[in-house]
mmCIF file of C-alpha atoms and ligand atoms in Angstrom:
data_model
loop_
_atom_site.group_PDB
_atom_site.id
_atom_site.type_symbol
_atom_site.label_atom_id
_atom_site.label_comp_id
_atom_site.label_asym_id
_atom_site.label_seq_id
_atom_site.Cartn_x
_atom_site.Cartn_y
_atom_site.Cartn_z
ATOM 1 C CA MET A 59 16.871 13.088 -30.095
ATOM 2 C CA SER A 60 17.988 11.355 -27.571
ATOM 3 C CA GLU A 61 19.841 7.465 -27.773
ATOM 4 C CA GLN A 62 17.039 4.609 -28.685
ATOM 5 C CA LEU A 63 16.603 2.350 -25.896
ATOM 6 C CA ILE A 64 17.008 -1.859 -25.537
ATOM 7 C CA TYR A 65 15.454 -3.408 -23.256
ATOM 8 C CA LEU A 66 17.794 -5.806 -21.933
ATOM 9 C CA ASN A 67 17.233 -8.215 -19.513
ATOM 10 C CA GLY A 68 14.418 -6.015 -17.546
ATOM 11 C CA GLU A 69 16.582 -3.204 -17.757
ATOM 12 C CA PHE A 70 16.470 -0.221 -20.546
ATOM 13 C CA VAL A 71 20.051 0.939 -21.995
ATOM 14 C CA GLU A 72 21.277 3.084 -24.672
ATOM 15 C CA LYS A 73 22.014 1.330 -27.756
ATOM 16 C CA HIS A 74 25.522 1.754 -27.752
ATOM 17 C CA LYS A 75 25.698 0.059 -24.835
ATOM 18 C CA ALA A 76 23.474 -2.411 -25.414
ATOM 19 C CA VAL A 77 25.338 -5.799 -25.909
ATOM 20 C CA VAL A 78 25.885 -9.489 -24.580
ATOM 21 C CA SER A 79 28.997 -11.871 -24.194
ATOM 22 C CA VAL A 80 30.624 -14.206 -27.127
ATOM 23 C CA TYR A 81 29.624 -17.143 -25.088
ATOM 24 C CA ASP A 82 25.795 -16.374 -25.248
ATOM 25 C CA HIS A 83 24.916 -19.569 -27.040
ATOM 26 C CA GLY A 84 22.395 -17.851 -29.443
ATOM 27 C CA PHE A 85 25.754 -16.037 -30.850
ATOM 28 C CA LEU A 86 27.623 -19.278 -31.093
ATOM 29 C CA TYR A 87 25.174 -21.203 -31.977
ATOM 30 C CA GLY A 88 21.937 -19.651 -33.178
ATOM 31 C CA ASP A 89 20.144 -20.929 -30.399
ATOM 32 C CA GLY A 90 17.268 -19.201 -29.315
ATOM 33 C CA ILE A 91 14.261 -17.484 -30.579
ATOM 34 C CA PHE A 92 13.289 -14.237 -32.290
ATOM 35 C CA GLU A 93 10.218 -12.636 -33.143
ATOM 36 C CA GLY A 94 9.075 -9.606 -35.433
ATOM 37 C CA ILE A 95 6.143 -6.895 -34.657
ATOM 38 C CA ARG A 96 5.149 -4.299 -35.591
ATOM 39 C CA SER A 97 2.934 -1.374 -33.879
ATOM 40 C CA TYR A 98 0.774 1.123 -36.034
ATOM 41 C CA ALA A 99 0.350 4.428 -34.561
ATOM 42 C CA GLY A 100 0.719 3.485 -30.858
ATOM 43 C CA ASN A 101 -0.697 -0.095 -31.652
ATOM 44 C CA VAL A 102 1.216 -3.600 -31.460
ATOM 45 C CA PHE A 103 -0.372 -5.181 -34.405
ATOM 46 C CA CYS A 104 -1.143 -9.098 -33.086
ATOM 47 C CA LEU A 105 0.864 -9.138 -29.736
ATOM 48 C CA HIS A 106 -1.027 -11.748 -28.536
ATOM 49 C CA GLU A 107 -0.082 -13.975 -31.238
ATOM 50 C CA HIS A 108 3.566 -12.910 -31.537
ATOM 51 C CA ILE A 109 4.124 -13.948 -28.469
ATOM 52 C CA LYS A 110 2.177 -16.967 -28.056
ATOM 53 C CA ARG A 111 4.573 -17.698 -31.221
ATOM 54 C CA LEU A 112 7.654 -16.826 -29.211
ATOM 55 C CA TYR A 113 6.629 -19.003 -26.211
ATOM 56 C CA GLU A 114 5.265 -21.873 -28.577
ATOM 57 C CA SER A 115 8.784 -21.856 -29.805
ATOM 58 C CA ALA A 116 10.432 -21.356 -26.456
ATOM 59 C CA LYS A 117 8.688 -24.956 -25.928
ATOM 60 C CA SER A 118 9.770 -26.511 -29.089
ATOM 61 C CA ILE A 119 13.258 -25.544 -28.400
ATOM 62 C CA LEU A 120 13.081 -26.220 -24.376
ATOM 63 C CA LEU A 121 14.219 -23.015 -23.704
ATOM 64 C CA THR A 122 12.833 -21.678 -20.534
ATOM 65 C CA ILE A 123 11.729 -17.841 -20.785
ATOM 66 C CA PRO A 124 12.627 -16.024 -17.433
ATOM 67 C CA MET A 125 9.319 -14.311 -17.282
ATOM 68 C CA SER A 126 5.710 -14.714 -18.156
ATOM 69 C CA PRO A 127 3.682 -14.073 -21.764
ATOM 70 C CA ASP A 128 1.758 -11.162 -19.704
ATOM 71 C CA GLU A 129 5.422 -9.862 -18.119
ATOM 72 C CA MET A 130 6.990 -9.882 -22.129
ATOM 73 C CA GLU A 131 3.803 -8.076 -23.447
ATOM 74 C CA GLN A 132 4.224 -5.426 -20.559
ATOM 75 C CA ALA A 133 7.922 -5.628 -21.348
ATOM 76 C CA VAL A 134 7.033 -4.481 -25.244
ATOM 77 C CA LEU A 135 5.093 -2.024 -24.730
ATOM 78 C CA GLU A 136 7.232 -0.097 -22.474
ATOM 79 C CA THR A 137 9.989 -0.175 -24.732
ATOM 80 C CA LEU A 138 7.877 1.487 -27.317
ATOM 81 C CA ARG A 139 6.434 3.760 -24.456
ATOM 82 C CA VAL A 140 10.196 4.626 -23.759
ATOM 83 C CA ASN A 141 11.114 5.109 -26.909
ATOM 84 C CA ARG A 142 8.167 7.028 -27.954
ATOM 85 C CA TYR A 143 7.841 5.652 -30.898
ATOM 86 C CA PRO A 144 4.488 4.987 -32.511
ATOM 87 C CA ASP A 145 5.072 3.233 -35.342
ATOM 88 C CA ALA A 146 8.069 0.527 -34.765
ATOM 89 C CA TYR A 147 9.328 -2.545 -35.571
ATOM 90 C CA ILE A 148 10.036 -4.470 -33.052
ATOM 91 C CA ARG A 149 12.588 -6.905 -32.506
ATOM 92 C CA LEU A 150 11.990 -9.612 -29.858
ATOM 93 C CA ILE A 151 14.571 -11.554 -29.109
ATOM 94 C CA VAL A 152 15.035 -14.538 -26.711
ATOM 95 C CA SER A 153 18.256 -16.412 -26.512
ATOM 96 C CA ARG A 154 19.330 -19.501 -24.333
ATOM 97 C CA GLY A 155 22.852 -17.024 -22.740
ATOM 98 C CA VAL A 156 25.982 -17.240 -21.453
ATOM 99 C CA GLY A 157 27.234 -20.604 -21.259
ATOM 100 C CA ASP A 158 30.818 -22.525 -22.387
ATOM 101 C CA LEU A 159 31.672 -23.744 -25.571
ATOM 102 C CA GLY A 160 29.900 -27.153 -25.485
ATOM 103 C CA LEU A 161 27.044 -27.496 -27.309
ATOM 104 C CA ASP A 162 25.146 -28.839 -24.049
ATOM 105 C CA PRO A 163 22.680 -25.698 -23.331
ATOM 106 C CA ARG A 164 22.788 -26.427 -19.890
ATOM 107 C CA SER A 165 25.802 -24.694 -19.484
ATOM 108 C CA CYS A 166 23.401 -21.723 -19.985
ATOM 109 C CA LYS A 167 22.165 -20.749 -16.580
ATOM 110 C CA GLN A 168 19.566 -17.757 -18.117
ATOM 111 C CA ALA A 169 18.274 -16.695 -21.355
ATOM 112 C CA ASN A 170 18.903 -13.326 -22.811
ATOM 113 C CA VAL A 171 15.826 -11.464 -23.266
ATOM 114 C CA ILE A 172 16.386 -8.533 -25.720
ATOM 115 C CA ILE A 173 13.506 -5.594 -27.213
ATOM 116 C CA ILE A 174 14.523 -3.263 -29.861
ATOM 117 C CA ALA A 175 12.278 -1.534 -31.234
ATOM 118 C CA GLU A 176 12.886 0.432 -34.901
ATOM 119 C CA GLN A 177 11.318 3.289 -35.997
ATOM 120 C CA LEU A 178 9.869 2.173 -39.050
ATOM 121 C CA LYS A 179 11.337 2.236 -42.522
ATOM 122 C CA LEU A 180 8.888 1.568 -45.162
ATOM 123 C CA PHE A 181 8.647 -0.240 -48.239
ATOM 124 C CA PRO A 182 8.428 2.045 -51.142
ATOM 125 C CA GLN A 183 5.444 2.259 -51.926
ATOM 126 C CA GLU A 184 6.046 1.580 -55.900
ATOM 127 C CA ASN A 185 6.626 -2.263 -54.869
ATOM 128 C CA TYR A 186 3.107 -2.557 -53.722
ATOM 129 C CA ASP A 187 2.156 -0.502 -56.932
ATOM 130 C CA ARG A 188 3.988 -2.699 -59.313
ATOM 131 C CA GLY A 189 4.424 -5.360 -57.632
ATOM 132 C CA LEU A 190 8.121 -7.411 -57.064
ATOM 133 C CA ARG A 191 9.748 -10.116 -59.290
ATOM 134 C CA ILE A 192 10.630 -12.878 -57.629
ATOM 135 C CA VAL A 193 12.979 -16.389 -58.306
ATOM 136 C CA THR A 194 13.049 -19.700 -56.949
ATOM 137 C CA VAL A 195 16.117 -20.566 -55.633
ATOM 138 C CA PRO A 196 18.454 -23.548 -54.986
ATOM 139 C CA THR A 197 18.605 -23.845 -51.684
ATOM 140 C CA ARG A 198 15.530 -25.871 -50.113
ATOM 141 C CA ARG A 199 13.349 -25.233 -47.005
ATOM 142 C CA ASN A 200 14.915 -27.077 -43.838
ATOM 143 C CA VAL A 201 13.345 -30.490 -43.666
ATOM 144 C CA PRO A 202 10.488 -30.098 -40.778
ATOM 145 C CA ASP A 203 11.834 -32.870 -38.881
ATOM 146 C CA ALA A 204 15.418 -31.911 -38.671
ATOM 147 C CA LEU A 205 14.534 -27.909 -38.249
ATOM 148 C CA ASN A 206 11.236 -27.003 -37.875
ATOM 149 C CA PRO A 207 9.978 -24.018 -39.764
ATOM 150 C CA LYS A 208 7.358 -23.339 -37.420
ATOM 151 C CA ILE A 209 10.235 -22.433 -34.584
ATOM 152 C CA LYS A 210 10.991 -18.893 -35.267
ATOM 153 C CA SER A 211 15.110 -19.647 -33.931
ATOM 154 C CA LEU A 212 18.107 -17.521 -34.408
ATOM 155 C CA ASN A 213 19.282 -20.156 -36.824
ATOM 156 C CA TYR A 214 17.852 -18.283 -40.278
ATOM 157 C CA LEU A 215 20.832 -19.433 -41.652
ATOM 158 C CA ASN A 216 18.439 -20.999 -44.541
ATOM 159 C CA ASN A 217 16.710 -17.544 -44.890
ATOM 160 C CA ILE A 218 19.941 -15.988 -45.174
ATOM 161 C CA LEU A 219 20.976 -18.476 -48.339
ATOM 162 C CA VAL A 220 17.846 -17.510 -49.702
ATOM 163 C CA LYS A 221 18.513 -13.443 -49.489
ATOM 164 C CA ILE A 222 22.073 -14.491 -50.762
ATOM 165 C CA GLU A 223 20.933 -16.120 -53.934
ATOM 166 C CA ALA A 224 17.852 -13.516 -54.290
ATOM 167 C CA ALA A 225 20.042 -10.886 -54.435
ATOM 168 C CA GLN A 226 22.336 -12.571 -56.000
ATOM 169 C CA ALA A 227 19.658 -12.963 -58.785
ATOM 170 C CA GLY A 228 19.062 -9.056 -58.931
ATOM 171 C CA VAL A 229 15.610 -9.710 -56.680
ATOM 172 C CA LEU A 230 14.195 -8.483 -53.537
ATOM 173 C CA GLU A 231 12.693 -11.554 -52.593
ATOM 174 C CA ALA A 232 12.659 -15.539 -53.303
ATOM 175 C CA LEU A 233 10.984 -18.668 -53.036
ATOM 176 C CA MET A 234 11.804 -22.028 -51.253
ATOM 177 C CA LEU A 235 10.925 -25.368 -52.495
ATOM 178 C CA ASN A 236 10.442 -28.161 -50.239
ATOM 179 C CA HIS A 237 13.145 -31.234 -50.532
ATOM 180 C CA GLU A 238 9.905 -32.790 -52.491
ATOM 181 C CA GLY A 239 9.524 -29.763 -55.052
ATOM 182 C CA TYR A 240 6.629 -28.211 -53.027
ATOM 183 C CA VAL A 241 6.743 -24.723 -52.902
ATOM 184 C CA CYS A 242 7.106 -23.207 -49.294
ATOM 185 C CA GLU A 243 7.669 -19.574 -48.859
ATOM 186 C CA GLY A 244 10.111 -16.700 -49.360
ATOM 187 C CA SER A 245 12.563 -15.968 -46.965
ATOM 188 C CA GLY A 246 10.790 -13.994 -44.535
ATOM 189 C CA ASP A 247 6.953 -13.914 -46.500
ATOM 190 C CA ASN A 248 4.554 -16.642 -46.470
ATOM 191 C CA VAL A 249 3.401 -17.519 -50.395
ATOM 192 C CA PHE A 250 -0.146 -17.341 -51.420
ATOM 193 C CA LEU A 251 -1.596 -17.634 -54.703
ATOM 194 C CA VAL A 252 -5.243 -17.116 -56.628
ATOM 195 C CA LYS A 253 -6.546 -19.104 -59.288
ATOM 196 C CA ASN A 254 -9.828 -18.811 -60.669
ATOM 197 C CA GLY A 255 -11.066 -16.637 -57.936
ATOM 198 C CA LYS A 256 -9.747 -19.106 -55.203
ATOM 199 C CA VAL A 257 -7.000 -18.239 -52.669
ATOM 200 C CA THR A 258 -4.392 -20.800 -52.069
ATOM 201 C CA THR A 259 -1.002 -20.985 -49.380
ATOM 202 C CA PRO A 260 0.601 -24.390 -48.508
ATOM 203 C CA PRO A 261 0.459 -25.740 -45.592
ATOM 204 C CA THR A 262 3.082 -24.820 -43.174
ATOM 205 C CA TYR A 263 3.778 -29.025 -42.425
ATOM 206 C CA LEU A 264 5.565 -29.016 -45.708
ATOM 207 C CA GLY A 265 8.196 -26.401 -44.190
ATOM 208 C CA ALA A 266 6.870 -22.679 -43.796
ATOM 209 C CA LEU A 267 6.175 -20.668 -41.009
ATOM 210 C CA GLU A 268 2.676 -20.207 -39.220
ATOM 211 C CA GLY A 269 2.490 -16.399 -40.083
ATOM 212 C CA ILE A 270 0.562 -13.958 -38.397
ATOM 213 C CA THR A 271 -0.203 -12.133 -41.496
ATOM 214 C CA ARG A 272 -0.816 -15.234 -43.154
ATOM 215 C CA ASN A 273 -3.530 -16.377 -40.368
ATOM 216 C CA ALA A 274 -4.746 -12.550 -40.891
ATOM 217 C CA VAL A 275 -5.492 -12.763 -44.236
ATOM 218 C CA MET A 276 -6.975 -16.102 -44.282
ATOM 219 C CA GLU A 277 -9.231 -14.391 -41.676
ATOM 220 C CA LEU A 278 -9.874 -11.311 -44.380
ATOM 221 C CA CYS A 279 -10.595 -14.312 -47.199
ATOM 222 C CA GLU A 280 -13.229 -15.842 -45.045
ATOM 223 C CA LEU A 281 -14.592 -12.248 -44.122
ATOM 224 C CA HIS A 282 -15.278 -11.409 -47.370
ATOM 225 C CA GLY A 283 -16.569 -14.667 -48.922
ATOM 226 C CA ILE A 284 -13.458 -15.677 -50.521
ATOM 227 C CA PRO A 285 -12.673 -19.121 -50.837
ATOM 228 C CA CYS A 286 -9.337 -20.015 -49.220
ATOM 229 C CA GLU A 287 -7.139 -23.337 -48.685
ATOM 230 C CA GLU A 288 -4.251 -24.985 -47.119
ATOM 231 C CA LYS A 289 -2.832 -27.087 -50.207
ATOM 232 C CA PRO A 290 0.257 -27.733 -51.443
ATOM 233 C CA PHE A 291 1.027 -26.081 -54.243
ATOM 234 C CA THR A 292 4.069 -26.821 -57.207
ATOM 235 C CA LEU A 293 5.930 -23.930 -59.088
ATOM 236 C CA HIS A 294 4.117 -25.393 -62.439
ATOM 237 C CA ASP A 295 0.629 -23.772 -60.033
ATOM 238 C CA VAL A 296 2.497 -20.756 -59.209
ATOM 239 C CA TYR A 297 3.634 -19.744 -62.804
ATOM 240 C CA VAL A 298 0.086 -20.513 -64.013
ATOM 241 C CA ALA A 299 -1.971 -18.609 -61.630
ATOM 242 C CA ASP A 300 -3.845 -15.724 -61.939
ATOM 243 C CA GLU A 301 -2.131 -13.423 -58.823
ATOM 244 C CA VAL A 302 0.995 -14.402 -56.503
ATOM 245 C CA PHE A 303 1.374 -12.204 -53.709
ATOM 246 C CA LEU A 304 3.681 -12.992 -50.209
ATOM 247 C CA THR A 305 2.834 -11.727 -47.109
ATOM 248 C CA GLY A 306 4.575 -11.241 -43.650
ATOM 249 C CA THR A 307 4.968 -8.066 -40.863
ATOM 250 C CA ALA A 308 7.527 -5.885 -42.809
ATOM 251 C CA ALA A 309 5.840 -5.880 -45.996
ATOM 252 C CA GLU A 310 2.195 -6.485 -44.966
ATOM 253 C CA VAL A 311 0.750 -7.843 -48.569
ATOM 254 C CA ILE A 312 2.621 -7.674 -51.650
ATOM 255 C CA ALA A 313 1.604 -8.436 -55.091
ATOM 256 C CA VAL A 314 4.197 -10.391 -56.943
ATOM 257 C CA VAL A 315 3.690 -10.115 -60.695
ATOM 258 C CA ASP A 316 6.752 -11.977 -62.334
ATOM 259 C CA VAL A 317 8.062 -15.586 -60.975
ATOM 260 C CA ASP A 318 11.468 -17.477 -63.018
ATOM 261 C CA SER A 319 10.631 -14.402 -65.767
ATOM 262 C CA ARG A 320 7.197 -15.821 -65.981
ATOM 263 C CA THR A 321 4.035 -13.067 -66.339
ATOM 264 C CA ILE A 322 1.545 -13.516 -63.666
ATOM 265 C CA GLY A 323 -2.003 -13.026 -65.327
ATOM 266 C CA ASP A 324 -1.553 -9.481 -66.547
ATOM 267 C CA GLY A 325 1.871 -8.707 -64.717
ATOM 268 C CA THR A 326 -0.152 -6.172 -62.724
ATOM 269 C CA PRO A 327 -1.061 -6.252 -58.705
ATOM 270 C CA GLY A 328 -4.295 -8.643 -59.387
ATOM 271 C CA ALA A 329 -8.081 -7.462 -58.265
ATOM 272 C CA THR A 330 -7.831 -10.198 -54.859
ATOM 273 C CA THR A 331 -4.033 -8.833 -53.849
ATOM 274 C CA LEU A 332 -5.492 -5.056 -53.873
ATOM 275 C CA LEU A 333 -8.303 -6.362 -51.678
ATOM 276 C CA LEU A 334 -6.219 -7.772 -49.222
ATOM 277 C CA THR A 335 -3.735 -5.566 -49.253
ATOM 278 C CA GLU A 336 -6.019 -3.080 -48.775
ATOM 279 C CA GLU A 337 -8.215 -4.637 -45.913
ATOM 280 C CA PHE A 338 -5.040 -6.156 -44.040
ATOM 281 C CA ARG A 339 -3.992 -2.571 -43.704
ATOM 282 C CA LYS A 340 -7.370 -1.458 -42.063
ATOM 283 C CA LEU A 341 -7.239 -3.987 -40.167
ATOM 284 C CA THR A 342 -3.640 -2.986 -38.696
ATOM 285 C CA ARG A 343 -4.939 -0.084 -37.696
ATOM 286 C CA GLU A 344 -7.970 -1.879 -35.492
ATOM 287 C CA ARG A 345 -6.337 -4.748 -34.036
ATOM 288 C CA GLY A 346 -4.129 -3.165 -32.156
ATOM 289 C CA VAL A 347 -2.371 -3.200 -28.250
ATOM 290 C CA LYS A 348 -1.951 0.314 -26.903
ATOM 291 C CA VAL A 349 1.253 1.869 -26.219
ATOM 292 C CA PRO A 350 0.546 3.004 -22.435
ATOM 293 C CA GLY A 351 1.710 6.614 -21.557
ATOM 294 C CA LEU A 352 2.572 7.516 -25.613
ATOM 295 C CA ALA A 353 1.853 11.680 -25.945
ATOM 296 C CA PRO A 354 -1.251 11.559 -28.128
ATOM 297 C CA GLU A 355 0.734 14.702 -30.830
ATOM 298 C CA LEU A 356 3.097 11.349 -31.370
ATOM 299 C CA ILE A 357 0.326 8.743 -32.014
HETATM 300 N N1 LIG B 405 8.336 -17.102 -43.053
HETATM 301 C C1 LIG B 405 9.470 -16.529 -42.438
HETATM 302 C C2 LIG B 405 10.206 -17.467 -42.718
HETATM 303 C C3 LIG B 405 9.416 -15.122 -41.883
HETATM 304 O O1 LIG B 405 10.824 -15.363 -41.437
HETATM 305 C C4 LIG B 405 7.996 -14.695 -41.560
HETATM 306 C C5 LIG B 405 8.811 -13.500 -40.704
HETATM 307 N N2 LIG B 405 9.351 -12.275 -41.029
HETATM 308 C C6 LIG B 405 7.147 -14.997 -42.363
HETATM 309 C C7 LIG B 405 7.176 -15.674 -43.152
HETATM 310 C C8 LIG B 405 6.038 -14.095 -42.007
HETATM 311 O O2 LIG B 405 5.288 -13.787 -40.218
HETATM 312 P P1 LIG B 405 4.647 -12.775 -40.045
HETATM 313 O O3 LIG B 405 3.524 -12.526 -40.521
HETATM 314 O O4 LIG B 405 4.387 -12.875 -38.782
HETATM 315 O O5 LIG B 405 5.716 -11.782 -39.618
#
C-alpha cells in the first residue's frame, strides 16, 4: 500500500515527510484552530458546517486563513481522493505559523494549513449496545470569557486534563462542569439528557463547543416530534435523568448508562437514545458532500 498523503500548504506530502517547524506558534503556544470531520462511503458529513466553524474560530482569534472556505472544502475532498479513503476521519489544522519565540503572533507571517485523513477506526459496537460508564472530573471547563470553548482552538489542555482524569478513573469519557457547577460537555463530546420524554442539552454559553453532531441531533428531535431544548442543568439532573447520551463526530450518538456510580434509568441505552443513534447514522449517509473521483469499488 502506498504511503498516506498529508495536505501541507497546498501540496501532498508523504506522512513521514509531513513536518512543521518547532517555531510554529501552534506548537509553541497552541496558537491555532482545528476541525475533526468524518466521511461516510465517499461523502463528507456536514462539510460546509465544519468549514464554517473553522472560519468562525479563525475570526475569533484573529487568524487569517490563506485560502477561501471553498478552496478549503476542495482541499479536504482532494485529500480523501488522493488517499482513496471512502470512510475516514479527517483532521484539519490551521496553526498561526512560524514566528519567533515571543508570544506576539505578528512574527508569524503565514498560517500553516494541514489536512490529515486516516482510515476510520470504529469504536467497538459493544460500547453502543451496552452504553458507557462515565464520571465527572475535578477539572472545570475553561471560562468562556477567558478562552471560549466555542473556539475549536489547538489549546486543548483543558480537555486533555479531563481525559487524563477519566483514564485514572478507568473510564473512556468524563463530564466537565463549569465554574458555577453547571454541566458543560465531555472532553470531546456534547452531552444530552432525556427526562419525561424531553431532551435537554446545555446552552453553549455555559462553556461547550457548538457540536455539529449536537446540532444534527437537535434537528432530528424536531423532525421526530421529540421536544428538545437548550437549558442549563446540574449533576443532580444528570443522576436522575431517564437517559443520558453523548454526541460527537468520532462517537456519533452514544448512550451513557452510569455517571459517578449512579445508574441512569434502568442501566441500558434508552429508547430515545437508540432512536437518535439510528436516525443519526441514517443522516450521515444522506447529508454529505461527495468526494469526486473516488473509484466506485471503494464506495
Ligand atoms: N465538545 C468538544 C470539546 C469537542 O472537541 C467536540 C469534537 N470532538 C465536540 C464537543 C463534538 O463536536 P462535533 O459534533 O462537531 O464533533
